[in-house]
Amino acid sequence: MSDFEKNKSLMNGKGEDDVQWITVKGNHIPIKDGENPQEAIKNHFANKNKVNDTNNEKISQMQRLVDVLNKIKKIKIKEMHTFIKSLQPINLQINGDEIFAEFDKFTADKNIYKPGNSDVDGFSYKLEHYKEFPEFIKNSNYIKSKSETGKSTKQHKGVDSWHYFRKDISTDKGVFNITINIRNKKNRHFIYEVSLKKKKT
């Protein structure tokens, strides 16, 4: 006996709205005016497949969009990385002594791949305005220095000490406190982290 024949005896009458129904494979199917049961079943599953195809197409389109955005993100990060490494050294003062803070691979790595010491607003602003890095750093005020603690990571290798500078900037997003962390490596100075934190009002 077919599923249709089995279920015909289970449900073959009038519903709450005087609509005849039939149950096939767990699907409760209305039989519309002018349809016989076989046509109702055929139309129901045709419509169901059409909905599934539409949903699958939407999911596919969303996945393609995500793939495109991820590709753009990768290209953007690569551009940011290359740009930061290409920047010219920035002149700074430590108690009257002049230093030139350079940009290198570690500068680019530290400042675009993770928030570090920036807060969420600061990190977002920094990534959106990475071409303003020189302006973030220029005319900042020397705060302190400290000796290298002997960490074994590559960015710490050969580092003698660390210097810290600070400044505030006013933007359309509010005022940010900027801290600049610089590696002193055999009398060559490399910018390590430029962290931004939004100033609370």
mmCIF file with all atom_site columns, C-alpha atoms in Angstrom:
data_model
loop_
_atom_site.group_PDB
_atom_site.id
_atom_site.type_symbol
_atom_site.label_atom_id
_atom_site.label_alt_id
_atom_site.label_comp_id
_atom_site.label_asym_id
_atom_site.label_entity_id
_atom_site.label_seq_id
_atom_site.pdbx_PDB_ins_code
_atom_site.Cartn_x
_atom_site.Cartn_y
_atom_site.Cartn_z
_atom_site.occupancy
_atom_site.B_iso_or_equiv
_atom_site.pdbx_formal_charge
_atom_site.auth_seq_id
_atom_site.auth_comp_id
_atom_site.auth_asym_id
_atom_site.auth_atom_id
_atom_site.pdbx_PDB_model_num
ATOM 1   C CA . MET A 1 1   ? 0.000   0.000  0.000  1.00 0.00 ? 1   MET A CA 1
ATOM 2   C CA . SER A 1 2   ? 1.369   3.467  -0.911 1.00 0.00 ? 2   SER A CA 1
ATOM 3   C CA . ASP A 1 3   ? 1.937   6.265  1.613  1.00 0.00 ? 3   ASP A CA 1
ATOM 4   C CA . PHE A 1 4   ? -0.882  8.125  -0.086 1.00 0.00 ? 4   PHE A CA 1
ATOM 5   C CA . GLU A 1 5   ? -3.281  5.198  0.348  1.00 0.00 ? 5   GLU A CA 1
ATOM 6   C CA . LYS A 1 6   ? -2.250  4.714  3.976  1.00 0.00 ? 6   LYS A CA 1
ATOM 7   C CA . ASN A 1 7   ? -2.730  8.342  4.888  1.00 0.00 ? 7   ASN A CA 1
ATOM 8   C CA . LYS A 1 8   ? -5.942  8.743  2.901  1.00 0.00 ? 8   LYS A CA 1
ATOM 9   C CA . SER A 1 9   ? -7.762  6.744  5.532  1.00 0.00 ? 9   SER A CA 1
ATOM 10  C CA . LEU A 1 10  ? -6.155  8.778  8.346  1.00 0.00 ? 10  LEU A CA 1
ATOM 11  C CA . MET A 1 11  ? -7.184  12.180 7.170  1.00 0.00 ? 11  MET A CA 1
ATOM 12  C CA . ASN A 1 12  ? -9.742  12.622 4.463  1.00 0.00 ? 12  ASN A CA 1
ATOM 13  C CA . GLY A 1 13  ? -12.379 15.122 5.487  1.00 0.00 ? 13  GLY A CA 1
ATOM 14  C CA . LYS A 1 14  ? -13.166 18.737 6.202  1.00 0.00 ? 14  LYS A CA 1
ATOM 15  C CA . GLY A 1 15  ? -10.917 20.994 8.267  1.00 0.00 ? 15  GLY A CA 1
ATOM 16  C CA . GLU A 1 16  ? -11.699 23.960 10.446 1.00 0.00 ? 16  GLU A CA 1
ATOM 17  C CA . ASP A 1 17  ? -12.279 26.145 7.401  1.00 0.00 ? 17  ASP A CA 1
ATOM 18  C CA . ASP A 1 18  ? -14.077 23.490 5.393  1.00 0.00 ? 18  ASP A CA 1
ATOM 19  C CA . VAL A 1 19  ? -10.859 22.720 3.496  1.00 0.00 ? 19  VAL A CA 1
ATOM 20  C CA . GLN A 1 20  ? -10.163 19.110 2.650  1.00 0.00 ? 20  GLN A CA 1
ATOM 21  C CA . TRP A 1 21  ? -6.741  17.904 3.826  1.00 0.00 ? 21  TRP A CA 1
ATOM 22  C CA . ILE A 1 22  ? -4.518  14.925 3.233  1.00 0.00 ? 22  ILE A CA 1
ATOM 23  C CA . THR A 1 23  ? -1.377  13.812 5.055  1.00 0.00 ? 23  THR A CA 1
ATOM 24  C CA . VAL A 1 24  ? 1.532   12.437 3.036  1.00 0.00 ? 24  VAL A CA 1
ATOM 25  C CA . LYS A 1 25  ? 4.935   11.633 4.535  1.00 0.00 ? 25  LYS A CA 1
ATOM 26  C CA . GLY A 1 26  ? 4.247   13.856 7.518  1.00 0.00 ? 26  GLY A CA 1
ATOM 27  C CA . ASN A 1 27  ? 3.128   16.798 5.377  1.00 0.00 ? 27  ASN A CA 1
ATOM 28  C CA . HIS A 1 28  ? -0.376  18.151 6.073  1.00 0.00 ? 28  HIS A CA 1
ATOM 29  C CA . ILE A 1 29  ? -1.557  19.190 2.594  1.00 0.00 ? 29  ILE A CA 1
ATOM 30  C CA . PRO A 1 30  ? -4.718  21.165 1.739  1.00 0.00 ? 30  PRO A CA 1
ATOM 31  C CA . ILE A 1 31  ? -6.672  20.083 -1.319 1.00 0.00 ? 31  ILE A CA 1
ATOM 32  C CA . LYS A 1 32  ? -7.741  23.273 -3.052 1.00 0.00 ? 32  LYS A CA 1
ATOM 33  C CA . ASP A 1 33  ? -10.883 23.708 -5.107 1.00 0.00 ? 33  ASP A CA 1
ATOM 34  C CA . GLY A 1 34  ? -10.501 22.111 -8.507 1.00 0.00 ? 34  GLY A CA 1
ATOM 35  C CA . GLU A 1 35  ? -7.629  19.850 -7.393 1.00 0.00 ? 35  GLU A CA 1
ATOM 36  C CA . ASN A 1 36  ? -7.736  16.148 -6.896 1.00 0.00 ? 36  ASN A CA 1
ATOM 37  C CA . PRO A 1 37  ? -5.514  14.649 -4.141 1.00 0.00 ? 37  PRO A CA 1
ATOM 38  C CA . GLN A 1 38  ? -2.751  13.667 -6.565 1.00 0.00 ? 38  GLN A CA 1
ATOM 39  C CA . GLU A 1 39  ? -2.565  17.226 -7.964 1.00 0.00 ? 39  GLU A CA 1
ATOM 40  C CA . ALA A 1 40  ? -2.529  18.705 -4.443 1.00 0.00 ? 40  ALA A CA 1
ATOM 41  C CA . ILE A 1 41  ? 0.378   16.464 -3.468 1.00 0.00 ? 41  ILE A CA 1
ATOM 42  C CA . LYS A 1 42  ? 2.291   17.260 -6.670 1.00 0.00 ? 42  LYS A CA 1
ATOM 43  C CA . ASN A 1 43  ? 1.771   21.037 -6.310 1.00 0.00 ? 43  ASN A CA 1
ATOM 44  C CA . HIS A 1 44  ? 2.677   21.003 -2.623 1.00 0.00 ? 44  HIS A CA 1
ATOM 45  C CA . PHE A 1 45  ? 6.038   19.313 -3.128 1.00 0.00 ? 45  PHE A CA 1
ATOM 46  C CA . ALA A 1 46  ? 6.778   21.394 -6.241 1.00 0.00 ? 46  ALA A CA 1
ATOM 47  C CA . ASN A 1 47  ? 6.249   24.585 -4.225 1.00 0.00 ? 47  ASN A CA 1
ATOM 48  C CA . LYS A 1 48  ? 8.263   23.199 -1.312 1.00 0.00 ? 48  LYS A CA 1
ATOM 49  C CA . ASN A 1 49  ? 11.194  22.404 -3.596 1.00 0.00 ? 49  ASN A CA 1
ATOM 50  C CA . LYS A 1 50  ? 10.955  25.886 -5.112 1.00 0.00 ? 50  LYS A CA 1
ATOM 51  C CA . VAL A 1 51  ? 11.164  27.475 -1.637 1.00 0.00 ? 51  VAL A CA 1
ATOM 52  C CA . ASN A 1 52  ? 14.132  25.272 -0.763 1.00 0.00 ? 52  ASN A CA 1
ATOM 53  C CA . ASP A 1 53  ? 15.876  26.222 -4.020 1.00 0.00 ? 53  ASP A CA 1
ATOM 54  C CA . THR A 1 54  ? 15.249  29.925 -3.282 1.00 0.00 ? 54  THR A CA 1
ATOM 55  C CA . ASN A 1 55  ? 16.619  29.596 0.254  1.00 0.00 ? 55  ASN A CA 1
ATOM 56  C CA . ASN A 1 56  ? 19.664  27.705 -1.006 1.00 0.00 ? 56  ASN A CA 1
ATOM 57  C CA . GLU A 1 57  ? 20.301  30.435 -3.578 1.00 0.00 ? 57  GLU A CA 1
ATOM 58  C CA . LYS A 1 58  ? 20.075  33.111 -0.872 1.00 0.00 ? 58  LYS A CA 1
ATOM 59  C CA . ILE A 1 59  ? 22.535  31.183 1.284  1.00 0.00 ? 59  ILE A CA 1
ATOM 60  C CA . SER A 1 60  ? 24.841  30.803 -1.713 1.00 0.00 ? 60  SER A CA 1
ATOM 61  C CA . GLN A 1 61  ? 24.668  34.534 -2.455 1.00 0.00 ? 61  GLN A CA 1
ATOM 62  C CA . MET A 1 62  ? 25.437  35.380 1.189  1.00 0.00 ? 62  MET A CA 1
ATOM 63  C CA . GLN A 1 63  ? 28.414  33.027 1.181  1.00 0.00 ? 63  GLN A CA 1
ATOM 64  C CA . ARG A 1 64  ? 29.729  34.618 -2.014 1.00 0.00 ? 64  ARG A CA 1
ATOM 65  C CA . LEU A 1 65  ? 29.365  38.038 -0.406 1.00 0.00 ? 65  LEU A CA 1
ATOM 66  C CA . VAL A 1 66  ? 31.281  36.891 2.687  1.00 0.00 ? 66  VAL A CA 1
ATOM 67  C CA . ASP A 1 67  ? 34.018  35.445 0.444  1.00 0.00 ? 67  ASP A CA 1
ATOM 68  C CA . VAL A 1 68  ? 34.305  38.735 -1.443 1.00 0.00 ? 68  VAL A CA 1
ATOM 69  C CA . LEU A 1 69  ? 34.449  40.768 1.777  1.00 0.00 ? 69  LEU A CA 1
ATOM 70  C CA . ASN A 1 70  ? 37.139  38.461 3.176  1.00 0.00 ? 70  ASN A CA 1
ATOM 71  C CA . LYS A 1 71  ? 39.128  38.849 -0.029 1.00 0.00 ? 71  LYS A CA 1
ATOM 72  C CA . ILE A 1 72  ? 38.815  42.632 0.145  1.00 0.00 ? 72  ILE A CA 1
ATOM 73  C CA . LYS A 1 73  ? 39.871  42.535 3.795  1.00 0.00 ? 73  LYS A CA 1
ATOM 74  C CA . LYS A 1 74  ? 42.987  40.539 2.928  1.00 0.00 ? 74  LYS A CA 1
ATOM 75  C CA . ILE A 1 75  ? 43.878  42.984 0.148  1.00 0.00 ? 75  ILE A CA 1
ATOM 76  C CA . LYS A 1 76  ? 43.262  45.934 2.482  1.00 0.00 ? 76  LYS A CA 1
ATOM 77  C CA . ILE A 1 77  ? 45.471  44.486 5.224  1.00 0.00 ? 77  ILE A CA 1
ATOM 78  C CA . LYS A 1 78  ? 48.247  43.810 2.728  1.00 0.00 ? 78  LYS A CA 1
ATOM 79  C CA . GLU A 1 79  ? 48.020  47.399 1.494  1.00 0.00 ? 79  GLU A CA 1
ATOM 80  C CA . MET A 1 80  ? 48.100  48.691 5.082  1.00 0.00 ? 80  MET A CA 1
ATOM 81  C CA . HIS A 1 81  ? 51.092  46.502 5.920  1.00 0.00 ? 81  HIS A CA 1
ATOM 82  C CA . THR A 1 82  ? 53.048  47.696 2.889  1.00 0.00 ? 82  THR A CA 1
ATOM 83  C CA . PHE A 1 83  ? 52.137  51.338 3.489  1.00 0.00 ? 83  PHE A CA 1
ATOM 84  C CA . ILE A 1 84  ? 53.200  51.383 7.143  1.00 0.00 ? 84  ILE A CA 1
ATOM 85  C CA . LYS A 1 85  ? 56.584  49.809 6.347  1.00 0.00 ? 85  LYS A CA 1
ATOM 86  C CA . SER A 1 86  ? 57.172  52.457 3.643  1.00 0.00 ? 86  SER A CA 1
ATOM 87  C CA . LEU A 1 87  ? 56.750  55.460 5.952  1.00 0.00 ? 87  LEU A CA 1
ATOM 88  C CA . GLN A 1 88  ? 59.699  57.747 6.598  1.00 0.00 ? 88  GLN A CA 1
ATOM 89  C CA . PRO A 1 89  ? 61.252  57.995 10.091 1.00 0.00 ? 89  PRO A CA 1
ATOM 90  C CA . ILE A 1 90  ? 59.684  60.468 12.512 1.00 0.00 ? 90  ILE A CA 1
ATOM 91  C CA . ASN A 1 91  ? 61.786  62.951 14.458 1.00 0.00 ? 91  ASN A CA 1
ATOM 92  C CA . LEU A 1 92  ? 61.221  62.868 18.236 1.00 0.00 ? 92  LEU A CA 1
ATOM 93  C CA . GLN A 1 93  ? 62.899  64.350 21.285 1.00 0.00 ? 93  GLN A CA 1
ATOM 94  C CA . ILE A 1 94  ? 64.020  62.554 24.458 1.00 0.00 ? 94  ILE A CA 1
ATOM 95  C CA . ASN A 1 95  ? 65.080  65.094 27.075 1.00 0.00 ? 95  ASN A CA 1
ATOM 96  C CA . GLY A 1 96  ? 66.507  67.335 24.380 1.00 0.00 ? 96  GLY A CA 1
ATOM 97  C CA . ASP A 1 97  ? 68.175  64.530 22.415 1.00 0.00 ? 97  ASP A CA 1
ATOM 98  C CA . GLU A 1 98  ? 66.926  63.900 18.889 1.00 0.00 ? 98  GLU A CA 1
ATOM 99  C CA . ILE A 1 99  ? 65.960  60.422 17.714 1.00 0.00 ? 99  ILE A CA 1
ATOM 100 C CA . PHE A 1 100 ? 64.467  59.149 14.474 1.00 0.00 ? 100 PHE A CA 1
ATOM 101 C CA . ALA A 1 101 ? 61.752  56.565 14.992 1.00 0.00 ? 101 ALA A CA 1
ATOM 102 C CA . GLU A 1 102 ? 61.562  54.142 12.057 1.00 0.00 ? 102 GLU A CA 1
ATOM 103 C CA . PHE A 1 103 ? 58.770  51.920 10.768 1.00 0.00 ? 103 PHE A CA 1
ATOM 104 C CA . ASP A 1 104 ? 59.410  48.226 10.123 1.00 0.00 ? 104 ASP A CA 1
ATOM 105 C CA . LYS A 1 105 ? 57.646  44.875 9.744  1.00 0.00 ? 105 LYS A CA 1
ATOM 106 C CA . PHE A 1 106 ? 56.995  44.638 13.478 1.00 0.00 ? 106 PHE A CA 1
ATOM 107 C CA . THR A 1 107 ? 55.378  48.082 13.431 1.00 0.00 ? 107 THR A CA 1
ATOM 108 C CA . ALA A 1 108 ? 52.976  46.944 10.734 1.00 0.00 ? 108 ALA A CA 1
ATOM 109 C CA . ASP A 1 109 ? 52.297  43.578 12.408 1.00 0.00 ? 109 ASP A CA 1
ATOM 110 C CA . LYS A 1 110 ? 51.602  45.025 15.840 1.00 0.00 ? 110 LYS A CA 1
ATOM 111 C CA . ASN A 1 111 ? 49.335  47.811 14.660 1.00 0.00 ? 111 ASN A CA 1
ATOM 112 C CA . ILE A 1 112 ? 46.986  46.088 12.193 1.00 0.00 ? 112 ILE A CA 1
ATOM 113 C CA . TYR A 1 113 ? 46.543  42.471 13.288 1.00 0.00 ? 113 TYR A CA 1
ATOM 114 C CA . LYS A 1 114 ? 45.247  42.930 16.826 1.00 0.00 ? 114 LYS A CA 1
ATOM 115 C CA . PRO A 1 115 ? 43.985  45.724 19.113 1.00 0.00 ? 115 PRO A CA 1
ATOM 116 C CA . GLY A 1 116 ? 46.918  45.493 21.534 1.00 0.00 ? 116 GLY A CA 1
ATOM 117 C CA . ASN A 1 117 ? 46.648  48.340 24.034 1.00 0.00 ? 117 ASN A CA 1
ATOM 118 C CA . SER A 1 118 ? 44.058  50.229 21.983 1.00 0.00 ? 118 SER A CA 1
ATOM 119 C CA . ASP A 1 119 ? 40.424  50.128 23.019 1.00 0.00 ? 119 ASP A CA 1
ATOM 120 C CA . VAL A 1 120 ? 37.756  49.111 20.485 1.00 0.00 ? 120 VAL A CA 1
ATOM 121 C CA . ASP A 1 121 ? 37.059  52.695 19.345 1.00 0.00 ? 121 ASP A CA 1
ATOM 122 C CA . GLY A 1 122 ? 40.757  53.471 19.130 1.00 0.00 ? 122 GLY A CA 1
ATOM 123 C CA . PHE A 1 123 ? 41.631  50.344 17.167 1.00 0.00 ? 123 PHE A CA 1
ATOM 124 C CA . SER A 1 124 ? 38.797  50.977 14.717 1.00 0.00 ? 124 SER A CA 1
ATOM 125 C CA . TYR A 1 125 ? 39.876  54.595 14.237 1.00 0.00 ? 125 TYR A CA 1
ATOM 126 C CA . LYS A 1 126 ? 43.507  53.574 13.779 1.00 0.00 ? 126 LYS A CA 1
ATOM 127 C CA . LEU A 1 127 ? 42.675  51.084 11.027 1.00 0.00 ? 127 LEU A CA 1
ATOM 128 C CA . GLU A 1 128 ? 40.416  53.557 9.258  1.00 0.00 ? 128 GLU A CA 1
ATOM 129 C CA . HIS A 1 129 ? 43.097  56.268 9.404  1.00 0.00 ? 129 HIS A CA 1
ATOM 130 C CA . TYR A 1 130 ? 46.321  54.269 9.143  1.00 0.00 ? 130 TYR A CA 1
ATOM 131 C CA . LYS A 1 131 ? 47.687  56.757 6.599  1.00 0.00 ? 131 LYS A CA 1
ATOM 132 C CA . GLU A 1 132 ? 47.740  59.330 9.400  1.00 0.00 ? 132 GLU A CA 1
ATOM 133 C CA . PHE A 1 133 ? 50.300  57.374 11.444 1.00 0.00 ? 133 PHE A CA 1
ATOM 134 C CA . PRO A 1 134 ? 52.961  60.105 11.045 1.00 0.00 ? 134 PRO A CA 1
ATOM 135 C CA . GLU A 1 135 ? 50.494  62.697 12.380 1.00 0.00 ? 135 GLU A CA 1
ATOM 136 C CA . PHE A 1 136 ? 49.644  60.420 15.307 1.00 0.00 ? 136 PHE A CA 1
ATOM 137 C CA . ILE A 1 137 ? 53.318  60.348 16.263 1.00 0.00 ? 137 ILE A CA 1
ATOM 138 C CA . LYS A 1 138 ? 54.608  63.821 15.432 1.00 0.00 ? 138 LYS A CA 1
ATOM 139 C CA . ASN A 1 139 ? 54.933  66.317 18.279 1.00 0.00 ? 139 ASN A CA 1
ATOM 140 C CA . SER A 1 140 ? 54.205  63.679 20.903 1.00 0.00 ? 140 SER A CA 1
ATOM 141 C CA . ASN A 1 141 ? 55.652  64.171 24.379 1.00 0.00 ? 141 ASN A CA 1
ATOM 142 C CA . TYR A 1 142 ? 58.278  61.888 25.896 1.00 0.00 ? 142 TYR A CA 1
ATOM 143 C CA . ILE A 1 143 ? 56.952  60.135 29.015 1.00 0.00 ? 143 ILE A CA 1
ATOM 144 C CA . LYS A 1 144 ? 59.478  57.531 30.165 1.00 0.00 ? 144 LYS A CA 1
ATOM 145 C CA . SER A 1 145 ? 61.930  54.785 29.217 1.00 0.00 ? 145 SER A CA 1
ATOM 146 C CA . LYS A 1 146 ? 62.480  51.307 30.583 1.00 0.00 ? 146 LYS A CA 1
ATOM 147 C CA . SER A 1 147 ? 64.993  48.525 30.011 1.00 0.00 ? 147 SER A CA 1
ATOM 148 C CA . GLU A 1 148 ? 64.227  45.424 27.988 1.00 0.00 ? 148 GLU A CA 1
ATOM 149 C CA . THR A 1 149 ? 63.158  42.561 30.263 1.00 0.00 ? 149 THR A CA 1
ATOM 150 C CA . GLY A 1 150 ? 64.724  39.830 28.143 1.00 0.00 ? 150 GLY A CA 1
ATOM 151 C CA . LYS A 1 151 ? 61.737  38.417 26.280 1.00 0.00 ? 151 LYS A CA 1
ATOM 152 C CA . SER A 1 152 ? 62.678  35.892 23.591 1.00 0.00 ? 152 SER A CA 1
ATOM 153 C CA . THR A 1 153 ? 60.256  36.948 20.822 1.00 0.00 ? 153 THR A CA 1
ATOM 154 C CA . LYS A 1 154 ? 61.709  38.287 17.570 1.00 0.00 ? 154 LYS A CA 1
ATOM 155 C CA . GLN A 1 155 ? 60.549  41.847 18.145 1.00 0.00 ? 155 GLN A CA 1
ATOM 156 C CA . HIS A 1 156 ? 62.414  41.879 21.474 1.00 0.00 ? 156 HIS A CA 1
ATOM 157 C CA . LYS A 1 157 ? 65.633  40.370 20.123 1.00 0.00 ? 157 LYS A CA 1
ATOM 158 C CA . GLY A 1 158 ? 68.518  42.851 20.333 1.00 0.00 ? 158 GLY A CA 1
ATOM 159 C CA . VAL A 1 159 ? 66.368  45.513 22.032 1.00 0.00 ? 159 VAL A CA 1
ATOM 160 C CA . ASP A 1 160 ? 68.140  47.501 24.755 1.00 0.00 ? 160 ASP A CA 1
ATOM 161 C CA . SER A 1 161 ? 65.268  49.646 26.002 1.00 0.00 ? 161 SER A CA 1
ATOM 162 C CA . TRP A 1 162 ? 61.797  50.999 25.281 1.00 0.00 ? 162 TRP A CA 1
ATOM 163 C CA . HIS A 1 163 ? 60.698  54.627 25.071 1.00 0.00 ? 163 HIS A CA 1
ATOM 164 C CA . TYR A 1 164 ? 57.156  55.926 25.546 1.00 0.00 ? 164 TYR A CA 1
ATOM 165 C CA . PHE A 1 165 ? 55.552  59.059 24.116 1.00 0.00 ? 165 PHE A CA 1
ATOM 166 C CA . ARG A 1 166 ? 52.042  60.440 24.439 1.00 0.00 ? 166 ARG A CA 1
ATOM 167 C CA . LYS A 1 167 ? 49.678  62.975 22.885 1.00 0.00 ? 167 LYS A CA 1
ATOM 168 C CA . ASP A 1 168 ? 45.959  63.673 22.417 1.00 0.00 ? 168 ASP A CA 1
ATOM 169 C CA . ILE A 1 169 ? 44.159  64.216 19.120 1.00 0.00 ? 169 ILE A CA 1
ATOM 170 C CA . SER A 1 170 ? 40.693  65.626 18.471 1.00 0.00 ? 170 SER A CA 1
ATOM 171 C CA . THR A 1 171 ? 38.675  63.873 15.772 1.00 0.00 ? 171 THR A CA 1
ATOM 172 C CA . ASP A 1 172 ? 35.108  63.673 14.522 1.00 0.00 ? 172 ASP A CA 1
ATOM 173 C CA . LYS A 1 173 ? 34.882  60.517 16.660 1.00 0.00 ? 173 LYS A CA 1
ATOM 174 C CA . GLY A 1 174 ? 35.960  62.323 19.807 1.00 0.00 ? 174 GLY A CA 1
ATOM 175 C CA . VAL A 1 175 ? 39.300  62.851 21.568 1.00 0.00 ? 175 VAL A CA 1
ATOM 176 C CA . PHE A 1 176 ? 41.815  59.997 21.627 1.00 0.00 ? 176 PHE A CA 1
ATOM 177 C CA . ASN A 1 177 ? 44.769  59.492 23.965 1.00 0.00 ? 177 ASN A CA 1
ATOM 178 C CA . ILE A 1 178 ? 47.687  58.169 21.905 1.00 0.00 ? 178 ILE A CA 1
ATOM 179 C CA . THR A 1 179 ? 50.623  56.253 23.364 1.00 0.00 ? 179 THR A CA 1
ATOM 180 C CA . ILE A 1 180 ? 53.649  55.511 21.165 1.00 0.00 ? 180 ILE A CA 1
ATOM 181 C CA . ASN A 1 181 ? 55.909  52.634 22.175 1.00 0.00 ? 181 ASN A CA 1
ATOM 182 C CA . ILE A 1 182 ? 59.407  52.660 20.602 1.00 0.00 ? 182 ILE A CA 1
ATOM 183 C CA . ARG A 1 183 ? 62.089  49.958 20.577 1.00 0.00 ? 183 ARG A CA 1
ATOM 184 C CA . ASN A 1 184 ? 65.679  51.124 21.068 1.00 0.00 ? 184 ASN A CA 1
ATOM 185 C CA . LYS A 1 185 ? 67.798  48.572 19.238 1.00 0.00 ? 185 LYS A CA 1
ATOM 186 C CA . LYS A 1 186 ? 71.487  49.360 19.248 1.00 0.00 ? 186 LYS A CA 1
ATOM 187 C CA . ASN A 1 187 ? 70.780  53.093 18.963 1.00 0.00 ? 187 ASN A CA 1
ATOM 188 C CA . ARG A 1 188 ? 68.266  52.601 16.173 1.00 0.00 ? 188 ARG A CA 1
ATOM 189 C CA . HIS A 1 189 ? 64.712  53.389 17.170 1.00 0.00 ? 189 HIS A CA 1
ATOM 190 C CA . PHE A 1 190 ? 61.730  51.502 15.791 1.00 0.00 ? 190 PHE A CA 1
ATOM 191 C CA . ILE A 1 191 ? 58.090  52.342 16.387 1.00 0.00 ? 191 ILE A CA 1
ATOM 192 C CA . TYR A 1 192 ? 56.408  49.286 17.871 1.00 0.00 ? 192 TYR A CA 1
ATOM 193 C CA . GLU A 1 193 ? 52.880  50.186 18.881 1.00 0.00 ? 193 GLU A CA 1
ATOM 194 C CA . VAL A 1 194 ? 50.680  53.227 18.387 1.00 0.00 ? 194 VAL A CA 1
ATOM 195 C CA . SER A 1 195 ? 47.754  52.660 20.733 1.00 0.00 ? 195 SER A CA 1
ATOM 196 C CA . LEU A 1 196 ? 44.628  54.813 20.794 1.00 0.00 ? 196 LEU A CA 1
ATOM 197 C CA . LYS A 1 197 ? 42.088  55.033 23.576 1.00 0.00 ? 197 LYS A CA 1
ATOM 198 C CA . LYS A 1 198 ? 39.002  57.192 23.390 1.00 0.00 ? 198 LYS A CA 1
ATOM 199 C CA . LYS A 1 199 ? 38.991  59.850 26.082 1.00 0.00 ? 199 LYS A CA 1
ATOM 200 C CA . LYS A 1 200 ? 36.000  59.628 28.374 1.00 0.00 ? 200 LYS A CA 1
ATOM 201 C CA . THR A 1 201 ? 33.903  62.774 28.666 1.00 0.00 ? 201 THR A CA 1
#
